[in-house]
Amino acid sequence: MPARVDIAIIGAGVVGLAVAARLADRGDDVLLLEKYDSFGQETSSRHSGVIHCGIYYPPGSLKARLCLAGNRSLYDLCSRYGIGHKRLGKLIVATAENELGQLESLLERGRDNGVAGLRLLSPAEVKQLEPNVAGAAAVLAPSTGIIDAPALMKCFLGLARRGGIQVAYRSRVSRLEKLSGGYRLTVTGDEGDFSFTARLVINCAGLHADKVAALAGIDIDDAGYRLHFCKGEYFSIGSGQCHPVKRLIYPLPPADLSGAGIHVTLDLEGRLRLGPGVLYVDRIDYGIDARHKRLFYDSARRLLPWLEYEDMEPEMAGIRPKLQGPGEDFRDFVIAEESSRGLPGLINLIGIESPGLTACPAIAEYVAGLVGRL
Ligand SMILES: Cc1cc2nc3c(=O)[nH]c(=O)nc-3n(C[C@H](O)[C@H](O)[C@H](O)COP(=O)(O)OP(=O)(O)OC[C@H]3O[C@@H](n4cnc5c(N)ncnc54)[C@H](O)[C@@H]3O)c2cc1C
């Protein structure tokens, strides 16, 4: 490991990798640090794999802006580098008449956000597009899709390496100390501790981004940076079912946008699954509570009346790094250069939950803009 680099990126999830690939374009001297022995071992491999369209988020928020920009960039990247994806489109379905007002408000919000191609569908149009979905009406979002996220991460890693970026695995950043003109990072690895300096530090540590910010001396409660772990469980719909859907099928989201509601996603092989739920937890544990199957079933049956309880199996879980605590209001992504806290050159990315996968190329562009000013 070098004694000094210009830029250190902490965390090789999809966001850290996207940032590394983007900075490689500029020819910067960058070291990407990851505590595991490979990339994408945490949240970036435990999600729905959906390229979101940007309909849900408050207009003007980073989530709305970066999701929209990321959506376009991801499709471009997929075409340019042959990354597996499908632009399936999605339906957001009102299952009862009394949900129509909420559906129309969502449509309006999506249009305010600049989401292209949104259309309100009548029950007959819902039936025509998705004969196996029950709905009083729906919004069609044609720019929603799915992506092979591991292939995207490999692509970013390849671009980063080709641009000369070094990657250090088994390297957990355990200390971060402000110096004049930069930072000293201490990394705990297989062979003990090692220190080096960097002019700029970019914190892409996902579920641990608040702890990394705290290492630099930030009071995370004061700053509003404390993360809450929010588990999302998935149940697969087994091969016994014979009523496939062609698009992603979502209910209306909860008013606090704590999740998108238990929905039906497809993977690139056409397998169906239900999820993710919203469950605040105290620690990182990817186990699935089989007792939640009934809740998933009842919720999904409103959209998929043919669903059989026996067809559902626990599949996997992911954990959202959420700034929004239980019962609290919507919180936006934090992407902040910390000069105002006396920490110039430290860029924190905190609360990068959904739509972080979709937004990652746009997040990288945004971070590159901050780096360009330093
Ligand atoms: C259930 C669920 C469903 C989702 N579905 C979608 C979706 O369909 N579409 C979408 O756009 N988004 C979705 N998301 C969000 C998306 O998965 C995340 O926003 C994205 O993966 C976050 O990437 P990241 O790189 O910030 O974090 P991570 O993937 O968690 O990467 C952070 C990395 O930092 C490393 N690290 C942490 N601390 C240190 C340290 N001290 N030193 C060194 N390394 C460290 C970790 O090991 C990890 O590899 C979903 C999330 C969840 C949980």
Coordinates of C-alpha atoms and ligand atoms in Angstrom, one line a residue:
M1 CA 0.0 0.0 0.0
P2 CA 1.3 3.5 -0.9
A3 CA 2.3 6.0 1.9
R4 CA 0.3 8.7 0.3
V5 CA -2.5 8.9 -2.3
D6 CA -4.5 11.9 -3.6
I7 CA -7.9 10.3 -2.9
A8 CA -9.0 7.5 -0.7
I9 CA -12.5 5.9 -1.3
I10 CA -13.8 3.9 1.6
G11 CA -16.1 1.0 0.5
A12 CA -16.3 -1.1 -2.6
G13 CA -20.1 -1.4 -3.0
V14 CA -21.7 -0.2 -6.2
V15 CA -21.4 3.4 -5.1
G16 CA -17.7 3.3 -4.2
L17 CA -17.0 1.4 -7.4
A18 CA -19.0 3.9 -9.5
V19 CA -17.1 6.8 -7.9
A20 CA -13.8 5.0 -8.5
A21 CA -14.7 4.4 -12.2
R22 CA -15.7 8.1 -12.6
L23 CA -12.5 9.4 -10.9
A24 CA -10.4 7.1 -13.1
D25 CA -11.8 9.0 -16.0
R26 CA -10.1 12.1 -14.6
G27 CA -6.8 10.3 -14.1
D28 CA -6.8 10.9 -10.3
D29 CA -4.5 9.0 -8.0
V30 CA -7.0 6.9 -6.1
L31 CA -7.0 4.0 -3.6
L32 CA -10.3 2.1 -3.0
L33 CA -10.4 0.4 0.3
E34 CA -12.7 -2.5 1.2
K35 CA -12.9 -4.5 4.4
Y36 CA -14.0 -7.8 2.7
D37 CA -11.9 -9.8 0.3
S38 CA -14.1 -8.8 -2.6
F39 CA -16.4 -6.0 -3.8
G40 CA -20.1 -5.7 -3.3
Q41 CA -20.5 -8.1 -0.3
E42 CA -23.1 -6.0 1.6
T43 CA -26.1 -4.1 0.4
S44 CA -25.0 -4.0 -3.2
S45 CA -25.7 -7.8 -3.5
R46 CA -29.0 -7.8 -1.4
H47 CA -31.6 -5.8 -3.3
S48 CA -34.3 -6.0 -5.9
G49 CA -32.0 -5.1 -8.8
V50 CA -34.5 -2.6 -10.1
I51 CA -33.6 0.4 -12.3
H52 CA -36.1 2.8 -10.8
C53 CA -37.8 5.5 -12.8
G54 CA -37.8 8.2 -10.0
I55 CA -41.6 8.6 -9.5
Y56 CA -41.7 8.3 -5.7
Y57 CA -39.3 11.0 -4.3
P58 CA -40.1 14.6 -3.5
P59 CA -39.4 16.9 -6.5
G60 CA -36.0 18.5 -6.3
S61 CA -34.6 16.0 -3.8
L62 CA -31.3 14.3 -4.5
K63 CA -33.1 11.0 -4.6
A64 CA -35.4 12.3 -7.4
R65 CA -32.7 14.0 -9.4
L66 CA -30.0 11.4 -9.1
C67 CA -32.5 8.5 -9.7
L68 CA -33.6 10.1 -13.0
A69 CA -30.1 10.9 -14.1
G70 CA -28.9 7.4 -13.0
N71 CA -31.7 5.7 -14.8
R72 CA -30.6 7.2 -18.1
S73 CA -26.9 6.6 -17.4
L74 CA -27.4 2.9 -16.4
Y75 CA -29.2 2.1 -19.6
D76 CA -26.4 3.8 -21.5
L77 CA -23.8 1.8 -19.6
C78 CA -25.7 -1.4 -20.1
S79 CA -25.7 -0.9 -23.9
R80 CA -22.1 0.3 -24.1
Y81 CA -20.6 -2.5 -22.0
G82 CA -23.1 -5.3 -22.6
I83 CA -24.4 -5.5 -19.0
G84 CA -27.5 -7.7 -18.7
H85 CA -30.7 -5.8 -18.2
K86 CA -34.3 -5.6 -19.3
R87 CA -36.4 -2.5 -19.6
L88 CA -39.6 -4.3 -18.5
G89 CA -41.6 -1.4 -17.2
K90 CA -43.6 -1.5 -14.1
L91 CA -47.2 -1.1 -12.9
I92 CA -48.1 0.7 -9.7
V93 CA -51.5 -0.7 -9.0
A94 CA -54.4 0.7 -7.0
T95 CA -56.4 -2.4 -5.9
A96 CA -59.5 -0.5 -4.7
E97 CA -61.4 2.6 -5.8
N98 CA -60.4 4.5 -2.6
E99 CA -56.8 4.3 -3.7
L100 CA -57.4 6.2 -7.0
G101 CA -56.7 9.7 -5.5
Q102 CA -53.3 8.5 -4.2
L103 CA -52.5 6.9 -7.5
E104 CA -53.2 10.2 -9.4
S105 CA -51.1 12.1 -6.9
L106 CA -48.2 9.7 -7.5
L107 CA -48.6 10.2 -11.3
E108 CA -48.5 13.9 -10.8
R109 CA -45.4 13.7 -8.7
G110 CA -43.7 11.5 -11.2
R111 CA -44.5 14.0 -14.0
D112 CA -43.1 16.9 -11.8
N113 CA -40.0 14.9 -11.4
G114 CA -39.7 14.6 -15.2
V115 CA -40.2 10.8 -15.4
A116 CA -40.9 10.0 -19.1
G117 CA -43.8 8.0 -20.5
L118 CA -45.9 7.7 -17.3
R119 CA -49.5 6.7 -18.1
L120 CA -52.7 6.1 -16.1
L121 CA -54.3 2.8 -17.1
S122 CA -57.9 1.9 -16.7
P123 CA -58.9 -1.6 -15.2
A124 CA -59.4 -2.8 -18.8
E125 CA -55.9 -1.7 -19.9
V126 CA -54.4 -3.3 -16.7
K127 CA -56.1 -6.5 -17.7
Q128 CA -54.9 -6.2 -21.3
L129 CA -51.2 -5.7 -20.3
E130 CA -51.2 -8.0 -17.2
P131 CA -54.1 -10.5 -17.3
N132 CA -53.0 -12.0 -14.0
V133 CA -52.9 -8.8 -12.0
A134 CA -55.9 -7.5 -10.1
G135 CA -56.3 -3.7 -10.2
A136 CA -58.8 -0.9 -10.2
A137 CA -56.3 1.2 -12.1
A138 CA -52.5 1.5 -12.4
V139 CA -49.7 3.8 -13.4
L140 CA -47.4 2.4 -16.1
A141 CA -43.8 3.4 -15.7
P142 CA -42.1 2.2 -18.9
S143 CA -38.6 3.4 -18.0
T144 CA -38.3 1.0 -15.0
G145 CA -36.2 -2.1 -15.6
I146 CA -33.9 -4.7 -14.0
I147 CA -30.1 -5.0 -14.1
D148 CA -27.4 -7.6 -13.5
A149 CA -25.9 -5.7 -10.5
P150 CA -22.8 -8.0 -10.1
A151 CA -22.0 -7.4 -13.8
L152 CA -22.4 -3.6 -13.3
M153 CA -20.0 -3.7 -10.4
K154 CA -17.5 -5.8 -12.4
C155 CA -17.8 -3.2 -15.1
F156 CA -17.0 -0.3 -12.8
L157 CA -14.1 -2.2 -11.2
G158 CA -12.7 -2.9 -14.7
L159 CA -13.0 0.8 -15.7
A160 CA -11.4 1.9 -12.4
R161 CA -8.5 -0.5 -12.7
R162 CA -8.0 0.4 -16.4
G163 CA -7.7 4.0 -15.2
G164 CA -4.9 3.1 -12.8
I165 CA -7.0 3.0 -9.6
Q166 CA -5.6 0.7 -6.9
V167 CA -8.0 -1.5 -4.9
A168 CA -7.1 -2.8 -1.4
Y169 CA -9.3 -5.6 -0.1
R170 CA -9.2 -6.9 3.5
S171 CA -8.6 -3.3 4.5
R172 CA -11.0 -1.9 7.1
V173 CA -10.5 1.8 7.8
S174 CA -10.3 1.9 11.6
R175 CA -9.1 5.5 12.2
L176 CA -9.4 8.8 10.3
E177 CA -7.4 11.7 11.5
K178 CA -7.4 15.2 10.2
L179 CA -4.0 16.6 9.3
S180 CA -3.2 20.0 7.7
G181 CA -3.9 19.5 4.0
G182 CA -5.4 16.0 4.3
Y183 CA -6.1 13.0 6.4
R184 CA -4.3 10.1 7.9
L185 CA -6.2 6.8 7.5
T186 CA -5.4 3.7 9.5
V187 CA -6.3 0.5 7.9
T188 CA -6.7 -2.8 9.9
G189 CA -5.8 -5.7 7.6
D190 CA -4.5 -9.2 7.7
E191 CA -1.0 -8.0 8.7
G192 CA -2.1 -5.6 11.4
D193 CA -2.5 -1.8 11.1
F194 CA -1.1 0.3 8.4
S195 CA -1.3 4.1 8.0
F196 CA -1.2 6.4 5.0
T197 CA -2.3 9.9 4.0
A198 CA -4.8 11.2 1.5
R199 CA -5.6 14.7 0.4
L200 CA -9.3 13.8 0.0
V201 CA -11.4 11.0 1.6
I202 CA -14.7 9.8 0.1
N203 CA -16.9 7.8 2.6
C204 CA -19.0 5.2 0.6
A205 CA -19.2 2.8 3.6
G206 CA -22.9 2.0 3.2
L207 CA -24.4 0.6 6.4
H208 CA -21.3 1.9 8.3
A209 CA -21.0 5.3 6.7
D210 CA -22.2 7.0 9.9
K211 CA -19.4 5.2 11.9
V212 CA -16.8 6.3 9.4
A213 CA -18.0 9.9 9.7
A214 CA -17.7 9.6 13.5
L215 CA -14.1 8.4 13.1
A216 CA -13.4 11.8 11.6
G217 CA -14.8 13.4 14.7
I218 CA -18.3 14.3 13.5
D219 CA -21.0 14.1 16.1
I220 CA -23.4 12.0 14.1
D221 CA -26.5 12.7 16.2
D222 CA -25.8 16.5 16.0
A223 CA -25.3 16.2 12.2
G224 CA -28.3 14.0 11.7
Y225 CA -26.1 11.3 10.2
R226 CA -27.1 8.3 12.5
L227 CA -28.2 5.4 10.4
H228 CA -31.0 3.0 11.2
F229 CA -30.8 -0.6 9.9
C230 CA -34.0 -1.5 8.1
K231 CA -34.3 -5.1 6.9
G232 CA -36.1 -6.0 3.7
E233 CA -37.0 -9.7 3.5
Y234 CA -37.9 -11.5 0.2
F235 CA -39.9 -14.6 -0.5
S236 CA -39.6 -16.4 -3.8
I237 CA -42.6 -17.5 -5.8
G238 CA -41.8 -21.1 -6.7
S239 CA -42.0 -22.9 -10.0
G240 CA -45.4 -24.3 -9.1
Q241 CA -47.1 -21.1 -10.2
C242 CA -48.2 -20.8 -13.8
H243 CA -49.5 -17.2 -13.9
P244 CA -46.5 -15.2 -14.8
V245 CA -46.4 -11.4 -15.1
K246 CA -44.4 -9.5 -17.7
R247 CA -43.7 -6.4 -15.7
L248 CA -42.7 -5.4 -12.2
I249 CA -45.9 -5.0 -10.1
Y250 CA -46.0 -2.6 -7.2
P251 CA -48.8 -1.6 -4.8
L252 CA -49.1 2.1 -3.8
P253 CA -46.2 3.0 -1.5
P254 CA -46.7 3.8 2.2
A255 CA -47.2 7.6 2.8
D256 CA -43.8 7.9 4.7
L257 CA -41.9 6.3 1.7
S258 CA -40.2 3.9 4.2
G259 CA -40.2 1.4 1.3
A260 CA -42.0 0.9 -2.0
G261 CA -44.5 -1.6 -0.5
I262 CA -44.2 -5.4 -0.9
H263 CA -44.0 -5.8 -4.7
V264 CA -43.4 -8.4 -7.3
T265 CA -40.0 -8.3 -9.1
L266 CA -38.6 -10.5 -11.8
D267 CA -35.0 -11.4 -12.2
L268 CA -33.2 -11.6 -15.6
E269 CA -34.2 -15.3 -15.8
G270 CA -37.8 -14.5 -15.2
R271 CA -38.1 -15.8 -11.7
L272 CA -40.6 -14.0 -9.5
R273 CA -40.1 -12.9 -6.0
L274 CA -42.0 -10.8 -3.4
G275 CA -40.4 -8.1 -1.2
P276 CA -38.9 -6.3 0.4
G277 CA -40.7 -5.8 3.7
V278 CA -39.8 -2.9 6.1
L279 CA -38.5 -4.1 9.4
Y280 CA -36.2 -1.9 11.6
V281 CA -33.6 -4.0 13.3
D282 CA -30.7 -3.4 15.8
R283 CA -28.0 -5.4 14.1
I284 CA -27.0 -6.8 10.8
D285 CA -28.5 -10.2 10.4
Y286 CA -29.7 -11.5 7.1
G287 CA -31.9 -14.3 8.5
I288 CA -35.6 -14.4 7.4
D289 CA -38.4 -14.8 9.9
A290 CA -40.6 -17.4 8.2
R291 CA -43.6 -16.1 10.3
H292 CA -43.6 -13.1 8.0
K293 CA -44.8 -15.3 5.1
R294 CA -48.4 -14.7 6.0
L295 CA -48.0 -10.9 5.9
F296 CA -46.3 -11.1 2.5
Y297 CA -48.9 -13.5 1.2
D298 CA -51.9 -11.3 2.3
S299 CA -50.3 -8.2 0.9
A300 CA -49.4 -9.8 -2.4
R301 CA -52.7 -11.6 -2.9
R302 CA -54.4 -8.2 -3.4
L303 CA -52.3 -7.8 -6.6
L304 CA -51.9 -11.5 -7.5
P305 CA -55.2 -13.3 -6.6
W306 CA -53.8 -16.6 -8.0
L307 CA -50.9 -16.7 -5.6
E308 CA -50.7 -20.0 -3.6
Y309 CA -49.3 -19.8 0.0
E310 CA -47.4 -23.1 -0.6
D311 CA -45.6 -21.5 -3.6
M312 CA -43.8 -19.1 -1.4
E313 CA -40.3 -19.8 0.1
P314 CA -38.1 -17.5 2.2
E315 CA -35.3 -16.3 -0.2
M316 CA -33.0 -13.6 1.1
A317 CA -32.8 -10.3 2.9
G318 CA -31.0 -7.0 2.6
I319 CA -30.6 -4.1 5.0
R320 CA -31.2 -0.5 4.2
P321 CA -28.9 2.1 5.6
K322 CA -31.7 4.5 6.6
L323 CA -31.5 8.1 7.9
Q324 CA -35.3 8.0 8.5
G325 CA -36.0 6.3 11.8
P326 CA -39.2 4.4 12.5
G327 CA -42.2 6.7 12.2
E328 CA -40.1 9.6 11.0
D329 CA -40.5 11.6 7.8
F330 CA -38.7 11.1 4.5
R331 CA -35.0 11.8 4.5
D332 CA -32.9 12.5 1.4
F333 CA -29.5 11.1 0.6
V334 CA -26.6 13.0 2.3
I335 CA -23.7 13.7 -0.1
A336 CA -21.7 16.4 1.6
E337 CA -18.2 17.9 1.5
E338 CA -17.5 18.7 5.1
S339 CA -15.6 22.0 5.0
S340 CA -18.4 23.6 7.1
R341 CA -17.6 21.1 9.9
G342 CA -13.9 22.0 9.7
L343 CA -13.2 18.8 7.7
P344 CA -12.3 20.1 4.1
G345 CA -11.7 17.3 1.6
L346 CA -13.9 14.8 3.5
I347 CA -16.9 13.8 1.4
N348 CA -19.6 11.8 3.2
L349 CA -22.2 9.7 1.4
I350 CA -24.8 8.7 4.1
G351 CA -28.2 7.1 3.8
I352 CA -27.6 5.7 0.3
E353 CA -30.6 3.3 0.4
S354 CA -32.9 2.8 -2.5
P355 CA -32.6 4.1 -5.2
G356 CA -28.8 4.0 -4.7
L357 CA -28.2 1.2 -7.2
T358 CA -30.1 3.2 -9.9
A359 CA -28.6 6.5 -8.9
C360 CA -25.0 5.3 -8.6
P361 CA -23.6 6.7 -11.9
A362 CA -25.3 10.0 -11.1
I363 CA -24.0 9.9 -7.5
A364 CA -20.5 9.4 -9.0
E365 CA -20.9 12.4 -11.3
Y366 CA -22.1 14.5 -8.3
V367 CA -19.1 13.4 -6.2
A368 CA -16.8 14.1 -9.1
G369 CA -18.2 17.7 -9.2
L370 CA -17.4 18.1 -5.5
V371 CA -13.9 16.7 -6.0
G372 CA -13.3 19.1 -8.9
R373 CA -13.9 22.0 -6.6
L374 CA -11.3 20.9 -4.0
Ligands
LIG1 C1 -33.8 -4.7 0.4 C2 -33.2 -3.6 -0.5 C3 -33.7 -3.5 -1.8 C4 -33.2 -2.5 -2.6 N1 -33.6 -2.5 -3.9 C5 -33.1 -1.5 -4.8 C6 -33.5 -1.5 -6.1 O1 -34.3 -2.3 -6.6 N2 -33.0 -0.5 -6.9 C7 -32.1 0.5 -6.4 O2 -31.8 1.4 -7.1 N3 -31.7 0.4 -5.1 C8 -32.1 -0.6 -4.3 N4 -31.6 -0.7 -3.1 C9 -30.6 0.2 -2.6 C10 -29.2 -0.2 -3.1 O3 -29.0 -1.6 -2.9 C11 -28.1 0.5 -2.3 O4 -28.4 1.9 -2.3 C12 -26.7 0.3 -2.8 O5 -26.4 -1.0 -3.0 C13 -25.8 1.0 -1.8 O6 -24.5 0.8 -2.2 P1 -23.2 1.3 -1.4 O7 -22.0 1.1 -2.2 O8 -23.5 2.6 -0.9 O9 -23.3 0.3 -0.1 P2 -22.7 -1.2 0.1 O10 -23.0 -2.0 -1.0 O11 -23.1 -1.6 1.5 O12 -21.1 -0.9 0.2 C14 -20.4 -0.4 1.2 C15 -19.1 -1.0 1.3 O13 -18.3 -0.4 2.3 C16 -17.5 -1.4 3.0 N5 -17.1 -0.8 4.2 C17 -17.9 -0.4 5.3 N6 -17.2 0.1 6.3 C18 -15.9 0.0 5.9 C19 -14.6 0.4 6.5 N7 -14.6 0.9 7.7 N8 -13.5 0.1 5.8 C20 -13.5 -0.4 4.5 N9 -14.7 -0.8 3.9 C21 -15.8 -0.6 4.6 C22 -18.5 -2.5 3.1 O14 -17.9 -3.7 3.4 C23 -19.2 -2.5 1.8 O15 -18.6 -3.3 0.8 C24 -32.1 -1.7 -2.2 C25 -31.6 -1.9 -0.9 C26 -32.1 -2.8 -0.1 C27 -31.5 -3.1 1.3

